[in-house]
Coordinates of C-alpha atoms and ligand atoms in Angstrom, one line a residue:
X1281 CA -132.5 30.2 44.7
X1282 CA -135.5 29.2 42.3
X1283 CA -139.1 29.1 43.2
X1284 CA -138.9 25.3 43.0
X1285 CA -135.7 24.5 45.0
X1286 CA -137.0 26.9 47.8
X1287 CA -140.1 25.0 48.0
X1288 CA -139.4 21.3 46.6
X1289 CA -141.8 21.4 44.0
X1290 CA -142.6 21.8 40.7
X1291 CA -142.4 25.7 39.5
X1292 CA -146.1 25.1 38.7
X1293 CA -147.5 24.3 41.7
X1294 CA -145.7 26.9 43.2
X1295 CA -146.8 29.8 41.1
X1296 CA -148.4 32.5 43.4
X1297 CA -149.6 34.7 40.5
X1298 CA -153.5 34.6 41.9
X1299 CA -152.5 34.9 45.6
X1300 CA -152.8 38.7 46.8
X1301 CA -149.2 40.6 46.2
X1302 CA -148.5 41.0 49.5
X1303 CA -147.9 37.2 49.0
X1304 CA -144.4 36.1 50.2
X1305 CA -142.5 32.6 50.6
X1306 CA -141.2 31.9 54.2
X1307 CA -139.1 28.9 55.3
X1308 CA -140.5 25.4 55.5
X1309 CA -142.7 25.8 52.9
X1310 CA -145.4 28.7 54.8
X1311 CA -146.7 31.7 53.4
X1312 CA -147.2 35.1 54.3
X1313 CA -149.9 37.1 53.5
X1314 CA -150.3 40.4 54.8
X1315 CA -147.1 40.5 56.2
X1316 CA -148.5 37.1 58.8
X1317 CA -147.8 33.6 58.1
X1318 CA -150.5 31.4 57.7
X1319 CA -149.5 28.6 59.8
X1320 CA -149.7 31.1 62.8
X1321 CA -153.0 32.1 61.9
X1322 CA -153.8 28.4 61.8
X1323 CA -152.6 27.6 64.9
X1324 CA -154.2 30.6 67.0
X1325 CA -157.7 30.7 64.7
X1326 CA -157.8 27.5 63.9
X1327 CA -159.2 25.6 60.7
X1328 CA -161.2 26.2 58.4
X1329 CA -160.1 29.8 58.6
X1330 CA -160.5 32.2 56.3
X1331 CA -157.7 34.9 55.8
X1332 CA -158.6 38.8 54.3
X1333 CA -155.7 40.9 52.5
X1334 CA -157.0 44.3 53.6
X1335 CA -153.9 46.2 51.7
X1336 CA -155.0 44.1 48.6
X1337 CA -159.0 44.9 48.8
X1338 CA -158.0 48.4 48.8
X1339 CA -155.7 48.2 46.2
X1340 CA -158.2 46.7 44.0
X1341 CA -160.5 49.3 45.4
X1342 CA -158.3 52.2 44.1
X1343 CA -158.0 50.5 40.6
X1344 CA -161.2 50.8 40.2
X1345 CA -161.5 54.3 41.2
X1346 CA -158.4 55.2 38.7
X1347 CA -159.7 52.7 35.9
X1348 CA -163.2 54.7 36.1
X1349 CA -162.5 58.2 37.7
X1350 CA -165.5 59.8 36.5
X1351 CA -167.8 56.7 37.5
X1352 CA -169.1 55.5 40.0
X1353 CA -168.1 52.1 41.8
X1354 CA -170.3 50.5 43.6
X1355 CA -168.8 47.6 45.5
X1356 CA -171.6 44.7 45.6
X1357 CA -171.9 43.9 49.1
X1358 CA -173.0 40.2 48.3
X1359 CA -169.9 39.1 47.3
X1360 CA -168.8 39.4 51.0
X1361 CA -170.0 42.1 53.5
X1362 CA -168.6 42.9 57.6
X1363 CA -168.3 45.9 59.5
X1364 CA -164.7 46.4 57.9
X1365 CA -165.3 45.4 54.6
X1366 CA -167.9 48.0 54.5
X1367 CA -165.6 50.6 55.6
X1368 CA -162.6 50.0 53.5
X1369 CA -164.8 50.5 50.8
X1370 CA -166.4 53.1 51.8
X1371 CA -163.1 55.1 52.6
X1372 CA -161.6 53.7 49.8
X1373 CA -164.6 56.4 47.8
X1374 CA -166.7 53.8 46.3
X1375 CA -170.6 53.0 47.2
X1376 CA -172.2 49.9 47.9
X1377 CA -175.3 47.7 45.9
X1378 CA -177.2 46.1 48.4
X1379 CA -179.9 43.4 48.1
X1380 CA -181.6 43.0 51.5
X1381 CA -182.4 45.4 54.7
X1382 CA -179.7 43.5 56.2
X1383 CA -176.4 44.6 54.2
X1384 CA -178.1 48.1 53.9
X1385 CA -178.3 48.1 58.0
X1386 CA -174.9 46.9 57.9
X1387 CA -173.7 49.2 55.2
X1388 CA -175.3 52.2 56.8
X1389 CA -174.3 51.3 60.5
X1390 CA -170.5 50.9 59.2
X1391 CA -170.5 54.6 57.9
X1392 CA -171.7 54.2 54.0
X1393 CA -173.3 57.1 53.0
X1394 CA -177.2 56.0 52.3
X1395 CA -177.0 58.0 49.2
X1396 CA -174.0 56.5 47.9
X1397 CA -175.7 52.8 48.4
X1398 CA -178.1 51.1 45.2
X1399 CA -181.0 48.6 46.1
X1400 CA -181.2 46.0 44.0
X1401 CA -183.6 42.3 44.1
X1402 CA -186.0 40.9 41.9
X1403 CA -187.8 40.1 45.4
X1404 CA -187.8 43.2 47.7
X1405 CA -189.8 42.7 51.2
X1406 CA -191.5 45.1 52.9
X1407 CA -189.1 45.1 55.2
X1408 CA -186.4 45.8 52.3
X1409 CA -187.9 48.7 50.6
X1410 CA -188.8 50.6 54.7
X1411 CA -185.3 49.8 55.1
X1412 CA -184.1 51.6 51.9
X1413 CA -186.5 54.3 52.6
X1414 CA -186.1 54.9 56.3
X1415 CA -182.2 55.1 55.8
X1416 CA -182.0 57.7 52.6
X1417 CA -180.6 55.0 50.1
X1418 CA -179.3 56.6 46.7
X1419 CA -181.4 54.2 44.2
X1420 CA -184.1 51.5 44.2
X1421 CA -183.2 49.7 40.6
X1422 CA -187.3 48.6 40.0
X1423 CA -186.6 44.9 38.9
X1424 CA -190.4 44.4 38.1
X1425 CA -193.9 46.2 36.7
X1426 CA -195.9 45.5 40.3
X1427 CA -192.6 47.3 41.9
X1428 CA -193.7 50.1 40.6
X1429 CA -197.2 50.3 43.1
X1430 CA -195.4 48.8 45.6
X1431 CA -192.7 51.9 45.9
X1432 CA -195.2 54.0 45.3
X1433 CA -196.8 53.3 48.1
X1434 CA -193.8 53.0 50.5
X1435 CA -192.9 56.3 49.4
X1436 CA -195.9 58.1 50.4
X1437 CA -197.8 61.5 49.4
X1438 CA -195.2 64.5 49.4
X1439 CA -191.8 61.9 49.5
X1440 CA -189.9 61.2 46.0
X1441 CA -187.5 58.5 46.0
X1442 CA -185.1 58.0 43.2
X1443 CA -185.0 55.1 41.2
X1444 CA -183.5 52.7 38.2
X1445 CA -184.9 50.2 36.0
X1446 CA -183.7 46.8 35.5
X1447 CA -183.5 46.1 31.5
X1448 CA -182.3 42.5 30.4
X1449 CA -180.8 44.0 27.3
X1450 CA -180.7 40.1 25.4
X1451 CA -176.8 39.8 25.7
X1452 CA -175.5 36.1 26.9
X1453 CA -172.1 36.0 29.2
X1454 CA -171.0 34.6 32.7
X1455 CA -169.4 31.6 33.3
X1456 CA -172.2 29.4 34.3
X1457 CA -175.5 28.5 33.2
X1458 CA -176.9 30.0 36.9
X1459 CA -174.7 33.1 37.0
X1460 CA -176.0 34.7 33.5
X1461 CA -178.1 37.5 34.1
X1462 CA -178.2 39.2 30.9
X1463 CA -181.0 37.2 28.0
X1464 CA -184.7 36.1 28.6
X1465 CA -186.0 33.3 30.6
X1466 CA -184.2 34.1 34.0
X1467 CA -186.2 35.6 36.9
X1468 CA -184.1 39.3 37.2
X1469 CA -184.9 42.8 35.4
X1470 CA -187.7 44.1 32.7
X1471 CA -187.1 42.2 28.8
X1472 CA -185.7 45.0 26.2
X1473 CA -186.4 42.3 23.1
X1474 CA -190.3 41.8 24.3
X1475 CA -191.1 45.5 24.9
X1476 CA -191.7 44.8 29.0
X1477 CA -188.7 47.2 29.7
X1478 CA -190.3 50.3 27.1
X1479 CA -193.7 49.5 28.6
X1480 CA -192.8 50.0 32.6
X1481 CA -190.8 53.8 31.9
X1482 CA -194.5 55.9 31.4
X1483 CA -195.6 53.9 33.9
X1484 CA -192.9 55.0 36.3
X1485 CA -192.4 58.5 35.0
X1486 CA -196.2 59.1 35.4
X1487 CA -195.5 58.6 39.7
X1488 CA -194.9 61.9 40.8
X1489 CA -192.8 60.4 44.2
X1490 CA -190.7 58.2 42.3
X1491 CA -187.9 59.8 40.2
X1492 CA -186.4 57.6 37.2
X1493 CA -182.6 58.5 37.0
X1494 CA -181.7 56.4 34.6
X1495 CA -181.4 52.4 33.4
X1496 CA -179.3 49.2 35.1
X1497 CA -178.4 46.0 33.7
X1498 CA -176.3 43.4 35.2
X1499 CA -175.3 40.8 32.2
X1500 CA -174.3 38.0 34.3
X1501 CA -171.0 37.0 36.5
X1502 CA -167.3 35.6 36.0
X1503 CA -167.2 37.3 32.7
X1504 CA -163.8 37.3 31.4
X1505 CA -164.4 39.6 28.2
X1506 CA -165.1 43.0 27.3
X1507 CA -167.1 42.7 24.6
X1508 CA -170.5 41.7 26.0
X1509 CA -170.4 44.6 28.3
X1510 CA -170.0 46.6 24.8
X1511 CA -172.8 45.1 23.3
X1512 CA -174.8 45.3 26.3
X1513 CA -173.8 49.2 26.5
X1514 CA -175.0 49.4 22.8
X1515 CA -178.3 48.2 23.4
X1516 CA -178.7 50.4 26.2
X1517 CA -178.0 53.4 24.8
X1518 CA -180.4 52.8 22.1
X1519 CA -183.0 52.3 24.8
X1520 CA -182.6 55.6 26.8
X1521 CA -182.7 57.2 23.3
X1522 CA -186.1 55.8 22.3
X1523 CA -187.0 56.6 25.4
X1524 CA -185.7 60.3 25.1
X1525 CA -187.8 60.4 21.6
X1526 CA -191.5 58.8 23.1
X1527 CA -191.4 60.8 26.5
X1528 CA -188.9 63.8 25.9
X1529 CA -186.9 62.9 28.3
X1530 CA -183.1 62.4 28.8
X1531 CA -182.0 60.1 31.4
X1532 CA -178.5 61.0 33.2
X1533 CA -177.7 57.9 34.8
X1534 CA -176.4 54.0 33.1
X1535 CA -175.5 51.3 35.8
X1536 CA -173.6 48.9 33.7
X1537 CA -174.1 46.3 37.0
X1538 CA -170.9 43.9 38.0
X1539 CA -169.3 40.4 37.0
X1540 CA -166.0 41.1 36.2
X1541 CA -164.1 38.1 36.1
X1542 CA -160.8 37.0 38.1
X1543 CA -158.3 33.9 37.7
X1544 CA -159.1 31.6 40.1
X1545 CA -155.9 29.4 39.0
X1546 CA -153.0 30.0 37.4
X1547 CA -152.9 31.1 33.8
X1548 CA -156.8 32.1 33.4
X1549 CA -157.7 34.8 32.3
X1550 CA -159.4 37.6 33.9
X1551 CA -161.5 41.1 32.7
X1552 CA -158.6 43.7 32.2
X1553 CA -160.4 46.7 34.1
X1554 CA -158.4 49.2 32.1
X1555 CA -159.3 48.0 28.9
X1556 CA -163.2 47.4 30.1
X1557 CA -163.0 51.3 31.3
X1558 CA -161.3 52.3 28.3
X1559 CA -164.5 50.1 26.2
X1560 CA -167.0 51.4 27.9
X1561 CA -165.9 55.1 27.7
X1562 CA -165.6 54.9 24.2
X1563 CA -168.9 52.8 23.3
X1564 CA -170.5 55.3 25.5
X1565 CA -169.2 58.5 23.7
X1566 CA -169.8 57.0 20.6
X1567 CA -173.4 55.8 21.1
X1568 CA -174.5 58.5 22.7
X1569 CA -173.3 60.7 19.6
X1570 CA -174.8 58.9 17.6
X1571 CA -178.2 58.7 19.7
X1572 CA -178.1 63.2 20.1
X1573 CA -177.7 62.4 23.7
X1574 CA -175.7 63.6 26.6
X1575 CA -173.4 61.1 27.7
X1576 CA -174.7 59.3 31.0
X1577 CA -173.0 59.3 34.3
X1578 CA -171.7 55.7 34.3
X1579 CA -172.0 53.2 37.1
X1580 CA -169.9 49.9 37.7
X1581 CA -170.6 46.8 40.4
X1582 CA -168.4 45.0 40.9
X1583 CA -168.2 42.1 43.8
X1584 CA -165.7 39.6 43.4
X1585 CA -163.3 41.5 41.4
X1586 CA -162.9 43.8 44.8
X1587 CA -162.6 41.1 47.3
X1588 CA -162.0 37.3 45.6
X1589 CA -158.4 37.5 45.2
X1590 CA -158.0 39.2 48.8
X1591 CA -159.0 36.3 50.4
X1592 CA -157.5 32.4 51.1
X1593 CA -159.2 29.6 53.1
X1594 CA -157.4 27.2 55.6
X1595 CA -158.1 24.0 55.6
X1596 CA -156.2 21.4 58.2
X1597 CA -155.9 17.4 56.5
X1598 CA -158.4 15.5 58.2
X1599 CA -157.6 11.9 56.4
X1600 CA -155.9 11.0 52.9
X1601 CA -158.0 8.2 51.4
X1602 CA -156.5 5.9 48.6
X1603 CA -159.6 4.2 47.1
X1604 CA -160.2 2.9 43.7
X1605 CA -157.6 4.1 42.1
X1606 CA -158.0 7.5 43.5
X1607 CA -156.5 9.8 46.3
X1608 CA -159.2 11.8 48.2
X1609 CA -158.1 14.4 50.3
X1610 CA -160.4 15.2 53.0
X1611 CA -160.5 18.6 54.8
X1612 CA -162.1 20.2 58.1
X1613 CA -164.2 22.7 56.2
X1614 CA -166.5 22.2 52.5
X1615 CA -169.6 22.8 51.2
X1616 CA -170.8 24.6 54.3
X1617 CA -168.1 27.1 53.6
X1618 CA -167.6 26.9 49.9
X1619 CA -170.6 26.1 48.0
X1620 CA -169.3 27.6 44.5
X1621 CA -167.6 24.1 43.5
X1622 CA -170.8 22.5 43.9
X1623 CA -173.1 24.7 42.6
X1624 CA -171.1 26.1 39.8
X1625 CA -168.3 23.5 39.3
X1626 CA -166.2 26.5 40.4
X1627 CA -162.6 25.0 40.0
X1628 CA -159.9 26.2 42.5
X1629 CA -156.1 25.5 43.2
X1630 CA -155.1 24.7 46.9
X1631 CA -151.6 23.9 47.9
X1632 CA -150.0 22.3 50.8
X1633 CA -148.0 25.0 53.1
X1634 CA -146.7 25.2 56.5
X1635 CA -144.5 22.3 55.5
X1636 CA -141.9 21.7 51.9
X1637 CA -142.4 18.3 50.9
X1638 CA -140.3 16.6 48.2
X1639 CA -142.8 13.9 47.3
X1640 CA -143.5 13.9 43.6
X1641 CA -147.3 15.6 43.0
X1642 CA -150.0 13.1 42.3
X1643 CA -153.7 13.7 41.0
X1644 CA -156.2 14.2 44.0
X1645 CA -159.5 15.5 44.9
X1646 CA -160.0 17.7 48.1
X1647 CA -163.2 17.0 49.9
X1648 CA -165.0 18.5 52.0
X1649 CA -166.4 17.0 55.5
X1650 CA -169.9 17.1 54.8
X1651 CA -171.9 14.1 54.7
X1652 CA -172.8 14.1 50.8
X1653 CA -170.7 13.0 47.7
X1654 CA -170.9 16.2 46.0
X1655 CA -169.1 18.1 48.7
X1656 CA -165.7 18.4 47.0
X1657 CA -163.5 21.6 46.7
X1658 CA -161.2 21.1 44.2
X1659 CA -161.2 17.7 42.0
X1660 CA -158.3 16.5 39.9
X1661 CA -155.8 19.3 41.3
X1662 CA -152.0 18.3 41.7
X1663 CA -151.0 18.0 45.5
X1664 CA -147.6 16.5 47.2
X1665 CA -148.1 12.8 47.1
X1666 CA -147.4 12.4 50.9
X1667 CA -150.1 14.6 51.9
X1668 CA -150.9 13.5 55.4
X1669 CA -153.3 14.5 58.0
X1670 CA -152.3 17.5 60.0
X1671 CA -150.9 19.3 56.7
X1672 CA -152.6 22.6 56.2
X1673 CA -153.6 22.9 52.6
X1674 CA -154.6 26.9 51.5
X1675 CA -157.1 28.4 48.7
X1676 CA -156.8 31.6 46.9
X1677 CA -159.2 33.4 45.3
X1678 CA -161.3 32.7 48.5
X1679 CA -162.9 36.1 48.9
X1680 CA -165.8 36.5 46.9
X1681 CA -169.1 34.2 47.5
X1682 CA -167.7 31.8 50.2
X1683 CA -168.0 33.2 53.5
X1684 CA -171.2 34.9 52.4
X1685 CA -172.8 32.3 51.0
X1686 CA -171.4 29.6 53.7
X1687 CA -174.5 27.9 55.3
X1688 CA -175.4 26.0 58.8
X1689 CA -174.9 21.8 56.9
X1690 CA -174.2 19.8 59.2
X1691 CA -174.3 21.9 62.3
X1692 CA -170.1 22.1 61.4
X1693 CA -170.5 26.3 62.2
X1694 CA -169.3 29.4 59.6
X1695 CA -165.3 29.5 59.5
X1696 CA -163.8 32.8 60.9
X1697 CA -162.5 35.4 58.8
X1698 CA -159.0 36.5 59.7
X1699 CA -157.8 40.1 58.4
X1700 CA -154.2 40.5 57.7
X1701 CA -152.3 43.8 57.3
X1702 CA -149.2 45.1 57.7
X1703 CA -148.0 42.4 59.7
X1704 CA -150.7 41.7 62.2
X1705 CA -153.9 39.4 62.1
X1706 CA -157.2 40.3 63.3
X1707 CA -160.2 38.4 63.7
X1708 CA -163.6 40.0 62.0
X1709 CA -165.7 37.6 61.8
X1710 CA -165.8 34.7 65.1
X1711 CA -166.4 31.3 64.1
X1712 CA -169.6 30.0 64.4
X1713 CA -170.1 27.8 67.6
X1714 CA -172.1 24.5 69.0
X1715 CA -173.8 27.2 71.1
X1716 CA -174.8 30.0 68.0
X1717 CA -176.4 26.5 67.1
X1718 CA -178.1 25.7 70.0
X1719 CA -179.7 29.3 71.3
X1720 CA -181.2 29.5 67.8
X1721 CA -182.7 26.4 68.5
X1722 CA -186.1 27.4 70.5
X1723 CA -188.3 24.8 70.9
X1724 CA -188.8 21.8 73.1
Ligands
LLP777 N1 -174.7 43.8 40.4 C1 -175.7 43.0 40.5 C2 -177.1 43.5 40.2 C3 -175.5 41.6 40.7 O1 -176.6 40.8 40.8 C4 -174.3 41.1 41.0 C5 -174.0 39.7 41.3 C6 -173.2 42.0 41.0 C7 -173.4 43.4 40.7 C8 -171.8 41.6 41.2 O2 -171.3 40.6 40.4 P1 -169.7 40.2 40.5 O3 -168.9 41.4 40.1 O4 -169.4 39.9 41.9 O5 -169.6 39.1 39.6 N2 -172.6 33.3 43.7 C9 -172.1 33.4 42.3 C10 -172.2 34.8 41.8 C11 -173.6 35.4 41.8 C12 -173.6 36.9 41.4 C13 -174.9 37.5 41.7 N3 -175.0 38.9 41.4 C14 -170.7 32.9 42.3 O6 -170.2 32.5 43.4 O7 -170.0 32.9 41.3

């Protein structure tokens, strides 16, 4: 039987290619993932639920340890950080980059090894850099000239603490104006183009407790080609080298940061890891022969590429609104859970499942429940056209920068996140409740 007899519609709307593989068509229109059908996690978690493919986030895990075997991965923590996720990882052989105390506390408690665990921010605390220092983290990338003092300081007479440097090597790419990391005129790293990345490494060679293993940059997010990360290498390269000829010396280390990017829908593209690997190896081996140096040890970050297309969201139908010529879709969960559409006019592909409905597909926009206009999930997407309340609609993709950057609107509480392997669902993450609410709430 074909895709689109089994679930009565069109092949299109029924192509799982950006759902995790463990992805498997069950009667009545449900789907498994993970070996556990979605309507049962519905019905015992409830919606807005959000569902983790642990067999797929180690899979992508171990493509990235056989796409780079003789880098390091560091799996960037914001993307979306628990006690598990920290351990697959972990076990899975890569490190973690961290931005605050609390995913190094996290990180650490869940058994990643402090030394295998980076520090970034362009806005460490106090209570970030004690962190970093009390636990034994690997590297503190310096983001900025009065970091310098600062670490200093924290480090103390007698104590030496590894540590990176930030440079913005001038190289545009990401897919959005506030994801792009990589030119001038945005707040993170040290400018290669107006000398402020040259000028901070005497500075930071000249601190006996601070030891500068090498440079970092991070180029931006969602970035679907290899070339800018070849450019970006380039550039790098040619730094450490000038740096090699004013101070004499030879830095081992180049952290070529994250933002590989993933289809979110059918038929996008997304970075090819082997061929980014394969890039990057051969740039690096080139440059660096033609620079005299030693080739660096290369670092990767990648966040969303490890865990985006592990995870779906749940949403249950709350009301199906014909207005104006158009069909909104409303759904228990939103904004608070998903701010990506918002923010980044992130585009996403929900379908209905639990239920195979022959209706013919008609244009609608999925909204959220939150009380603002702009809380919409997915607008102009193709959906049955008797959509009713009750119906469960699913999101793929759903893994990377959702739950972590889901926020208290509305007082509607942070979804759970559900992890699904082999067959059986556990819950990682509880929802949060009325009552998280109301014991935060301290005053009179
Ligand atoms: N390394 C550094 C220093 C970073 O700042 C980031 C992401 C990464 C690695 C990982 O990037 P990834 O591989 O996940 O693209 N909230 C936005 C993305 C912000 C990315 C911030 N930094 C979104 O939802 O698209």
């Amino acid at each position: 039987m074909t895709t689109a007899l089994l679930s009565g519609t069109p092949t299109g709307a029924d192509d799982l290619s950006v759902w995790p593989a463990s992805t498997a068509r069950l009667p009545h229109g449900d789907l498994a993932v993970g070996g556990v059908p979605l309507t049962g996690i519905a019905d015992r978690f409830d919606t807005p639920a959000y569902v983790l493919d642990e067999g797929e986030v180690r899979a992508r895990c171990r493509t990235y340890r056989e796409a780079f075997p003789d880098a390091d991965v560091l799996y960037a923590a914001k993307a979306f950080l628990s006690r598990a996720m920290a351990r697959w990882v972990a076990e899975e052989g890569l490190g973690l980059d961290a931005c605050s105390a609390g995913e190094l506390e996290l990180a650490v408690a869940s058994g990643v090894p402090a030394e295998r665990i980076v520090l970034h921010g362009n806005a460490k605390s106090p209570r970030d850099i004690g962190t970093a220092l009390r636990l034994g983290v690997g590297r503190i990338v310096i983001d900025s000239p009065s970091e310098i003092a600062r670490l200093v300081a924290a480090v103390g007479r007698g104590g030496r603490q590894k540590v990176m440097l930030r440079v913005v090597p001038g190289i545009a790419a990401g897919a959005h104006e506030k994801i792009r990391t990589g030119t001038d005129g945005q707040k993170f790293g040290l400018s290669l183009t107006d000398g402020s990345a040259q000028h901070a490494v005497p500075r930071i060679l000249a601190q006996p407790g601070l030891e500068l293993t090498g440079l970092h940059c991070h180029i931006g997010s969602q970035i679907t080609e290899v070339k800018p990360y070849a450019a970006a290498l380039r550039r790098m390269v040619g730094l450490m080298a000038r740096i090699r000829d004013a101070h004499g010396v030879v830095l081992p280390e180049l952290d070529m940061g994250g933002g590989h990017g993933i289809a979110y829908r059918p038929g996008e593209p997304a970075l090819d890891l082997a061929v980014l690997a394969r890039r990057l190896r051969a740039e690096l081996a080139a440059s660096c022969a033609a620079a005299r140096l030693p080739v660096p040890r290369l670092a990767v970050e990648p966040g969303r590429a490890v865990v985006g297309p592990a995870g779906v969201a749940l949403y249950r139908v709350l009301s199906v609104k014909h207005t104006a010529g158009r069909v909104f879709v409303a759904v228990d969960g939103g904004m608070g859970d998903n701010p990506r559409p918002a923010l980044y006019g992130a585009r996403y592909a929900p379908r209905l499942v639990g239920r195979r409905s022959v209706a013919a597909p008609c244009a609608a926009t999925v909204a959220g429940r939150h009380c603002e206009a702009g809380d919409v999930l997915a607008a102009g997407v193709q959906l049955p056209g008797d959509l009713r309340p009750g119906d469960l609609l699913a999101v793929p993709v759903a893994g990377a920068y959702q739950l972590s950057m889901a926020s208290g609107y509305n007082m509607v509480g942070r979804p759970p996140l559900v992890a699904v392997h082999a067959g059986t669902a556990r819950l990682l993450v509880r929802r949060e409740t009325l009552s998280d609410f109301r014991s935060r709430d301290v005053g009179a």
